CSV table of C-alpha atoms in Angstrom, one decimal:
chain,number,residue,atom,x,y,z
P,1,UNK,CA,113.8,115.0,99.5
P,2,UNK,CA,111.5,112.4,99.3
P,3,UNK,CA,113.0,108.6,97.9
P,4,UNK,CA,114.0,105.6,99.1
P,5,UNK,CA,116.1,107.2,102.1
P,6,UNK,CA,113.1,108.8,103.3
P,7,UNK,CA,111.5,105.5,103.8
P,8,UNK,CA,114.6,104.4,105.4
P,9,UNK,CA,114.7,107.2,108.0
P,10,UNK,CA,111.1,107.0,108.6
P,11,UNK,CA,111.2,103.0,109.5
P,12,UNK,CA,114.4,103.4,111.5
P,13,UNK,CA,112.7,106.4,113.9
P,14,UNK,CA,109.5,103.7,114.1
P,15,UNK,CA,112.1,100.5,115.2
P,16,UNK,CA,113.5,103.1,117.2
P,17,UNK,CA,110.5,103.5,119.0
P,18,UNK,CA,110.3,107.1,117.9
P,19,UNK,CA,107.7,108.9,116.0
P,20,UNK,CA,108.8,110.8,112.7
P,21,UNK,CA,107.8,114.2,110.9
P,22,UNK,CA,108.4,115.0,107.1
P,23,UNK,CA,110.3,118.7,107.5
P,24,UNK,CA,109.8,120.1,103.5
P,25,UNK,CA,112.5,123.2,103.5
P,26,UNK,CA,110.3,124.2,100.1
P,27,UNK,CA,107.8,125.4,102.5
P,28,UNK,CA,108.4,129.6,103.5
P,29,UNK,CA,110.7,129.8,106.4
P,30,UNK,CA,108.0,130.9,109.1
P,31,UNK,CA,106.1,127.4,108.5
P,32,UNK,CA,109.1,125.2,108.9
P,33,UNK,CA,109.9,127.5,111.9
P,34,UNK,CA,106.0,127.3,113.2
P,35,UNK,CA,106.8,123.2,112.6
P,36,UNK,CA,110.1,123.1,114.6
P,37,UNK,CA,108.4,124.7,117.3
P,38,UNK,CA,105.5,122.8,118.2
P,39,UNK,CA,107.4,119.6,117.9
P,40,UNK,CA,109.3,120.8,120.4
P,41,UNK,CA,113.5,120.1,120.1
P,42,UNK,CA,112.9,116.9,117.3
P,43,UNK,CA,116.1,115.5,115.9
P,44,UNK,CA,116.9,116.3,112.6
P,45,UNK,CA,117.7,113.4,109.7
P,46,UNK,CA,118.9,114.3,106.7
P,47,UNK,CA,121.6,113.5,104.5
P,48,UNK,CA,125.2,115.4,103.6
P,49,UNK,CA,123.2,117.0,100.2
P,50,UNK,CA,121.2,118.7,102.2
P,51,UNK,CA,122.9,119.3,105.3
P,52,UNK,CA,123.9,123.2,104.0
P,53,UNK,CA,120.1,123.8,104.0
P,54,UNK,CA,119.5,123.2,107.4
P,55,UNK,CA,122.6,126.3,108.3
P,56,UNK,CA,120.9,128.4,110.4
P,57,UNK,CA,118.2,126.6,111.2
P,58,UNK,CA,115.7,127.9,113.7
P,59,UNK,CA,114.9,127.2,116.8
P,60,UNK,CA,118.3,125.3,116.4
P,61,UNK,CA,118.1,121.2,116.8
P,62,UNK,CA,120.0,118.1,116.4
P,63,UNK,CA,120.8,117.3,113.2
P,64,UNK,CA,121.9,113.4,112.4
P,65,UNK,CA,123.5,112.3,109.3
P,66,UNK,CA,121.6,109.3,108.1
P,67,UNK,CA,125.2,108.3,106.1
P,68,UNK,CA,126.6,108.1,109.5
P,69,UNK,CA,123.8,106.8,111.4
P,70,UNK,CA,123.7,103.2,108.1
P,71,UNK,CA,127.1,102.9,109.7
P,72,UNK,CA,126.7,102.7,113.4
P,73,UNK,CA,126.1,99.3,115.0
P,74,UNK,CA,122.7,99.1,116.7
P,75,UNK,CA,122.4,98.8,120.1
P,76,UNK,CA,120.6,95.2,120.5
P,77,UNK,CA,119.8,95.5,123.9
P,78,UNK,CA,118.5,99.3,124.3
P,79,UNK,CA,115.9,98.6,120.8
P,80,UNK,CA,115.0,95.4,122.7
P,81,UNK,CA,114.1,97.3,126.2
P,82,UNK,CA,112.5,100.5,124.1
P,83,UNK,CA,110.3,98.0,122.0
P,84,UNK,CA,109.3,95.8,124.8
P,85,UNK,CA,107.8,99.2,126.1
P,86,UNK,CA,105.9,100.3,122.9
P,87,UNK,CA,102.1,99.7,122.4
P,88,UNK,CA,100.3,100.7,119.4
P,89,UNK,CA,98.5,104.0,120.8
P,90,UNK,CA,102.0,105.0,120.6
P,91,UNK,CA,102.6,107.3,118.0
P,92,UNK,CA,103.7,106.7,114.4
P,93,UNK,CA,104.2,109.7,112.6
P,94,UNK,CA,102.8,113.6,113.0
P,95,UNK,CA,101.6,115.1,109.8
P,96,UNK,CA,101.5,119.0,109.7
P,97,UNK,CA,98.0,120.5,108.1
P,98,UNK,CA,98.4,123.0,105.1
P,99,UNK,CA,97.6,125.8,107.5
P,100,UNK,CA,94.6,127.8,105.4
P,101,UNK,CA,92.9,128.5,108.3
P,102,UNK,CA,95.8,129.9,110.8
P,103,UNK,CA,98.8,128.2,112.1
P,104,UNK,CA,99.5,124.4,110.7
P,105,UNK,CA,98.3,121.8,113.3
P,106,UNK,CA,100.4,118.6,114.1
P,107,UNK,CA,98.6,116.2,113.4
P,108,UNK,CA,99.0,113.3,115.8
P,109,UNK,CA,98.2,109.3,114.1
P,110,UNK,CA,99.3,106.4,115.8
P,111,UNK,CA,100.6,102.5,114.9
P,112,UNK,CA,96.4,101.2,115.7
P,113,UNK,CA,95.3,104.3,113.3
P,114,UNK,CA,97.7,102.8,110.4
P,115,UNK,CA,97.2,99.3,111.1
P,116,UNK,CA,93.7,99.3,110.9
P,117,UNK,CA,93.1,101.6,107.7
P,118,UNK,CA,95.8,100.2,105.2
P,119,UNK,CA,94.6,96.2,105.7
P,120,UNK,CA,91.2,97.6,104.8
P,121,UNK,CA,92.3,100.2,102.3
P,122,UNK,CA,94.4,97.1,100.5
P,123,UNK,CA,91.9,94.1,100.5
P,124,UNK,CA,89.0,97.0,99.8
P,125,UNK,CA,90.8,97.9,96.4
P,126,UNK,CA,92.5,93.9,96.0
P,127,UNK,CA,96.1,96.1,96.0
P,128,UNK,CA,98.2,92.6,95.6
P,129,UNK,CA,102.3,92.0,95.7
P,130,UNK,CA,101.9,92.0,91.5
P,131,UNK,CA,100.7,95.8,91.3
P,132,UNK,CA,103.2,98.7,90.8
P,133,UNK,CA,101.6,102.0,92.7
P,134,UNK,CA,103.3,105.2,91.8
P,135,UNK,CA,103.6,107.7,93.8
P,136,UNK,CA,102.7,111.1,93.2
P,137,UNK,CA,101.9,112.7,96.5
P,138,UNK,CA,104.8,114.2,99.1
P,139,UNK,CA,105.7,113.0,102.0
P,140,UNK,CA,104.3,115.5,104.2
P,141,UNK,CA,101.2,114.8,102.9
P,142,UNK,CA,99.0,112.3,103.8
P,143,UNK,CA,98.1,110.8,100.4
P,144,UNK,CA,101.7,109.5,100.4
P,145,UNK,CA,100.7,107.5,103.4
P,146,UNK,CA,98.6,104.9,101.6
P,147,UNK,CA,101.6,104.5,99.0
P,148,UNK,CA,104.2,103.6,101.4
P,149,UNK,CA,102.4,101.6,103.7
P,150,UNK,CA,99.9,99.7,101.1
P,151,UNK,CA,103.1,98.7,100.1
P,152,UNK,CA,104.6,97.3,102.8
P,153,UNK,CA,101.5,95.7,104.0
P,154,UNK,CA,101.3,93.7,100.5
P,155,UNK,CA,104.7,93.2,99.3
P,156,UNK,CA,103.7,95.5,95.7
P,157,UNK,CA,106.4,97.6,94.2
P,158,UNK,CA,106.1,101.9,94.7
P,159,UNK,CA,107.5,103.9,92.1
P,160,UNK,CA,108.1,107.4,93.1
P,161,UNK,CA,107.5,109.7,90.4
P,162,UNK,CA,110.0,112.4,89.6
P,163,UNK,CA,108.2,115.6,90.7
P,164,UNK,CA,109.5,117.7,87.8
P,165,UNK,CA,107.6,114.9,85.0
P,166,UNK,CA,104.4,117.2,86.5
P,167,UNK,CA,105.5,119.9,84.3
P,168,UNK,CA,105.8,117.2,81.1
P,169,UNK,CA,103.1,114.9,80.5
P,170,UNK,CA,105.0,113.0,77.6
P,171,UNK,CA,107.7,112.0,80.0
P,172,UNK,CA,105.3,111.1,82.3
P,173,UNK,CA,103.2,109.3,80.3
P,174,UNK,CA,106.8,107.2,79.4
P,175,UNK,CA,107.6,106.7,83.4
P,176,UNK,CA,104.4,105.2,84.4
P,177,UNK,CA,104.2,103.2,81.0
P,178,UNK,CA,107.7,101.6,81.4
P,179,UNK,CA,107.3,100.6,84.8
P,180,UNK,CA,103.8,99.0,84.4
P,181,UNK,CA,102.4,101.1,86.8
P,182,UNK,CA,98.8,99.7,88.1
P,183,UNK,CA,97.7,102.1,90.9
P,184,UNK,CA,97.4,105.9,91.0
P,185,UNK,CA,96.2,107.1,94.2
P,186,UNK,CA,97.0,110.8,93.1
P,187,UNK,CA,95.6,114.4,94.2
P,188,UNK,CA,92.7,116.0,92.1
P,189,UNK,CA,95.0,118.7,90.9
P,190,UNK,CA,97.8,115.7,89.7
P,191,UNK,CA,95.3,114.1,87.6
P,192,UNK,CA,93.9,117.4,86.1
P,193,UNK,CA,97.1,118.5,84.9
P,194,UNK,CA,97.2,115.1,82.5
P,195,UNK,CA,93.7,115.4,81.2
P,196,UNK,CA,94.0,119.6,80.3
P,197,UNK,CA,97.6,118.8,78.9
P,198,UNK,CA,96.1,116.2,76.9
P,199,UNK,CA,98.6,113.7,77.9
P,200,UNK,CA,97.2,110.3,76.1
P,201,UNK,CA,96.8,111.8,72.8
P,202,UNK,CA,100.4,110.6,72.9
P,203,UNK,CA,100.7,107.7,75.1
P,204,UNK,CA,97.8,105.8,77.4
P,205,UNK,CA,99.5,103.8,80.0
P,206,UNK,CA,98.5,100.5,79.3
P,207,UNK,CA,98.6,99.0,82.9
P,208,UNK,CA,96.8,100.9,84.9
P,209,UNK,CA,94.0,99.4,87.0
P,210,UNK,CA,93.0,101.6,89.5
P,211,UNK,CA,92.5,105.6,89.4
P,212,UNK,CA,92.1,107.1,93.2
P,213,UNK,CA,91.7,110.7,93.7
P,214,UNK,CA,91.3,112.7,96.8
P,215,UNK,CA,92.2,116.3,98.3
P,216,UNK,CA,89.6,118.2,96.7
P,217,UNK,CA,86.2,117.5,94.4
P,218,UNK,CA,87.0,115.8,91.1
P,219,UNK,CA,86.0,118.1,87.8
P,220,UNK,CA,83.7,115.7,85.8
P,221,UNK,CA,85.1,116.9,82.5
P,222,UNK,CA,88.3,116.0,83.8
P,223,UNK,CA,87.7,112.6,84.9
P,224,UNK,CA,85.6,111.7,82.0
P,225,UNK,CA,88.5,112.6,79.9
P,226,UNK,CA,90.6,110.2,81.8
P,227,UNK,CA,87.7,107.6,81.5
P,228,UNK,CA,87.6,108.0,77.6
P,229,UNK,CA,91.3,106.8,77.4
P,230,UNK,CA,91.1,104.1,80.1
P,231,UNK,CA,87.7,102.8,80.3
P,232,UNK,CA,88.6,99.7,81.8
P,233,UNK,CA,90.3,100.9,85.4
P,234,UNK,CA,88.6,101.4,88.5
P,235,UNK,CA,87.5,104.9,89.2
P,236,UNK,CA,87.7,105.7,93.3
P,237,UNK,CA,86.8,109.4,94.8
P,238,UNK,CA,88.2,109.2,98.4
P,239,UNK,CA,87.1,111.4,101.3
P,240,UNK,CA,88.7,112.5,104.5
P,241,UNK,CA,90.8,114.5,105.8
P,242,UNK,CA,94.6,113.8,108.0
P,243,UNK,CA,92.8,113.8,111.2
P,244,UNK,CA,90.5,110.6,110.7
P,245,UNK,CA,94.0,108.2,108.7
P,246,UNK,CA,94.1,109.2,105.2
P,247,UNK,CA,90.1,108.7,104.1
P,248,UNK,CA,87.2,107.1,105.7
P,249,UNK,CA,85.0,106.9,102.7
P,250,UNK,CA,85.2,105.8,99.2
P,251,UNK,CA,82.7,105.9,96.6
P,252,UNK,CA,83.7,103.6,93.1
P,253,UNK,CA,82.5,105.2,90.3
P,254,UNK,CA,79.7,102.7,88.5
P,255,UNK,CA,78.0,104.5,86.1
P,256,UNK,CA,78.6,107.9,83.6
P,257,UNK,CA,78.7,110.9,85.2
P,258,UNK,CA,77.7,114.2,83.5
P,259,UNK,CA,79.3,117.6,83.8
P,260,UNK,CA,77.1,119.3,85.8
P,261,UNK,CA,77.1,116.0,88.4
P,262,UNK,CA,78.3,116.0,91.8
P,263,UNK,CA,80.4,113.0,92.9
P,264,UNK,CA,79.3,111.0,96.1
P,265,UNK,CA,82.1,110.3,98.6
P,266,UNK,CA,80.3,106.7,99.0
P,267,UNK,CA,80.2,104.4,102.2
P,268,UNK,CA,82.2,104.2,105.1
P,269,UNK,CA,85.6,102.0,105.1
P,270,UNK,CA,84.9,99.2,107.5
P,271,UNK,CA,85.2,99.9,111.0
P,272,UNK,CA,85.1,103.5,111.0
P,273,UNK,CA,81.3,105.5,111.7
P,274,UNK,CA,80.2,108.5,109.1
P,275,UNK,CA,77.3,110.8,109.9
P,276,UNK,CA,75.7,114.3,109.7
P,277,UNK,CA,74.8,116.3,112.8
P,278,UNK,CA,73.3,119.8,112.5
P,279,UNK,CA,73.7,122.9,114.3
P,280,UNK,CA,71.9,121.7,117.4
P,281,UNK,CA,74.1,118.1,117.0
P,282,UNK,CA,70.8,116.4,116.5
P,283,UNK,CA,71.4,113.5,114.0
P,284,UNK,CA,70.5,113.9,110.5
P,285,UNK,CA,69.5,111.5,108.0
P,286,UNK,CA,66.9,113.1,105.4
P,287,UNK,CA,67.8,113.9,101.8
P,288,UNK,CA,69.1,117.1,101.2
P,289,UNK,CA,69.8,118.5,104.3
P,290,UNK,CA,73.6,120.3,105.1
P,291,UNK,CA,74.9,118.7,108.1
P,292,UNK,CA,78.5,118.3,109.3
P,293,UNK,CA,80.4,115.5,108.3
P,294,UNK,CA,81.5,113.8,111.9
P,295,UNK,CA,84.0,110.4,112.5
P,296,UNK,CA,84.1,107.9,114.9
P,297,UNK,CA,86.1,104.7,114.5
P,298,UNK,CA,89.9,103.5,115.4
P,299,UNK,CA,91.3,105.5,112.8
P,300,UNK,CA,90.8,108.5,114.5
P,301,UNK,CA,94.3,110.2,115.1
P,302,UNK,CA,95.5,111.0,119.0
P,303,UNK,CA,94.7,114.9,118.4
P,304,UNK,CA,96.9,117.9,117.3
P,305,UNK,CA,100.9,117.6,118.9
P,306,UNK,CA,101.4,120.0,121.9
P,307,UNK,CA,97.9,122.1,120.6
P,308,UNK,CA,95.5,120.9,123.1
P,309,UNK,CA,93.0,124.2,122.8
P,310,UNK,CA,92.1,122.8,119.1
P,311,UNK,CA,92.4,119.1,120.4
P,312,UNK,CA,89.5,119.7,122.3
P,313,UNK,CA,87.4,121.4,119.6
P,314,UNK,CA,87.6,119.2,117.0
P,315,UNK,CA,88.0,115.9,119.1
P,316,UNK,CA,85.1,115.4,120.9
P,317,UNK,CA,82.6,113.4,122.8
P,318,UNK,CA,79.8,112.1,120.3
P,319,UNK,CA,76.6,113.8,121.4
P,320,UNK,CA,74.7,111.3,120.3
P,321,UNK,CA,76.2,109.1,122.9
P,322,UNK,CA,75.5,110.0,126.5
P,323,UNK,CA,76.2,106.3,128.3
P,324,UNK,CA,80.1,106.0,127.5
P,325,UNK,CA,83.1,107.6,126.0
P,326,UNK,CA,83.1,107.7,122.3
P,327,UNK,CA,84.8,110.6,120.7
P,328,UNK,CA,84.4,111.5,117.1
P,329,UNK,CA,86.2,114.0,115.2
P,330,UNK,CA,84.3,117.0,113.5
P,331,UNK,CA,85.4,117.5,109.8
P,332,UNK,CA,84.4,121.2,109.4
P,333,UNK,CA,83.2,120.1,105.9
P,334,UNK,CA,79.0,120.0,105.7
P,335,UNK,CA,77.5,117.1,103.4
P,336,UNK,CA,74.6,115.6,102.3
P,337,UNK,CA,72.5,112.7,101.8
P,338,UNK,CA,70.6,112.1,98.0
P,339,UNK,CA,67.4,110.5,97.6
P,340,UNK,CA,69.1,107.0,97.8
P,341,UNK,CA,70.7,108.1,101.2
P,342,UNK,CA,74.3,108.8,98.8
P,343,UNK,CA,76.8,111.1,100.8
P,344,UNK,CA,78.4,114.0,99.3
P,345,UNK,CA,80.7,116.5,100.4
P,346,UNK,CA,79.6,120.1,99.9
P,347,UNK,CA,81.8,122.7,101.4
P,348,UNK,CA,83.4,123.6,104.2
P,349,UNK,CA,81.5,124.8,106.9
């Protein structure tokens, strides 16, 4: 399960020179098999509490015990000859997608995609070593990536929340009031379930700064219930899905929004390129118009692990670019520009 052990057996694959994959057993059997599969033999951590879950386990791998593994001296020389090796296309993790639209794809990112997004991501939003982020999101999904790794980049504190306070908003209302939490960076569906439970009417949080939400489009109504208790925070809709680093735009909220309002997904985080293209890949710019929402910039990830057929049909040359390489990744989600050249996401395509 997901806690401070996780982090430890993610950072010790990383020294290692390894990359590392979050294996959820909630998931249905055929997923977890589908997982095993494409990464192809992986070695197993996990700990004695949860070694009886892994009986049986197909296709069969090695399975470490990170109790045992805390107590073995390292091998000074062999890290020191792996690390001396180890560049930063190599990669850092591989994050499975949810799978709606066939089999989940293996998402590949690297130490470069990491490195440039959260020192952007951090100094964009002023995340500092004072703020308290708590963490909502699971480990196998990509929100959880901006948690861990804004704080390690800053030196701020992560809380990580009890998944069960989901179901009990006074609870929850306690946990992220006792440890002074500052920073949500939460899915839509996370914050929704404290604003139709009506969480504050028993307790508002009285530390929180910043409100991030991402994963899906943000219900006004819900977020203006949440801006009624804490008008003071900083109101973020992210954008962008696993393959392009956790987001590549951002929108701050600065005015009211009505209920029947759509939300912009805002600018472009530095260093990374947004734009439309249409059917014919001709570049679009005019208000109004659906277009596909495409990505260029270093935080694109290395592709899907061991899928190469979707690889190439989602990571592509830019068409708008015939003089050198420069590939892009294509969302599958079409957007569009208002009259103030705003972006907004629309639907998938």
């Amino acid at each position: 399960d997901k806690g401070v052990e996780t982090v430890v057996g993610f950072m010790g694959a990383v020294y290692a020179g390894c990359a590392y994959a979050q294996l959820n057993l909630r998931h249905p059997a055929p997923r977890v098999r589908a997982m095993l599969e494409t990464l192809d033999t992986p070695i197993v951590v996990t700990d004695r509490a949860h070694l009886a879950q892994l009986e049986g386990i197909e296709p069969p791998a090695r399975i470490l015990l990170i109790e045992e593994l805390e107590e073995t001296p390292p091998d000074a020389p062999a890290l020191a000859a792996v690390r001396a090796q180890m560049i930063d296309a190599d990669p850092l993790y591989v994050n499975f997608t949810s799978g709606s639209t066939g089999t989940p794809k293996g998402v590949v990112v690297c130490h470069r995609n990491v490195c440039e997004f959260i020192p952007c991501f951090a100094e964009t939003f002023a995340i500092t070593e004072n703020d308290v982020l708590a963490n909502q999101a699971p480990f196998d999904f990509d929100v959880s990536v901006k948690d861990i790794y804004s704080t390690l980049k800053t030196g701020a504190t992560m809380q990580i929340i009890p998944k069960k306070l989901f179901s009990f908003p006074m609870p929850l209302m306690d946990y992220l009031d006792d440890r002074k939490v500052t920073t949500l960076t939460w899915a839509v569906s996370a914050l929704c379930i404290i604003s139709m439970l009506k969480g504050f009417r028993y307790k508002v949080p009285s530390s929180i700064r910043r409100v991030m939400f991402s994963g899906e489009v943000m219900p006004v109504k819900q977020l203006n219930y949440w801006r009624e208790y804490l008008p003071d925070a900083m109101y973020v809709n992210l954008y962008g899905p696993t393959e392009i680093t956790c987001n590549c735009t951002y929108y701050i909220l600065d005015r009211e929004f009505a209920e029947d309002e759509m939300i912009p997904i805002g600018d472009a985080f530095p260093n990374e390129r947004v734009f439309l293209l249409d059917e014919e890949d001709h570049l679009l710019t005019e208000a109004g118009t659906l277009g596909e929402i495409c990505v260029s910039g270093t935080a694109l990830a290395l592709g899907y692990y061991r899928n190469w057929e979707k690889t190439k049909e989602y990571f592509v040359q830019n068409p708008l670019n015939h003089r050198y390489l420069e590939p892009i990744y294509r969302t599958g989600d079409l957007g569009r520009y208002d009259e103030s050249g705003q972006l907004y996401y629309v639907t998938r395509k």
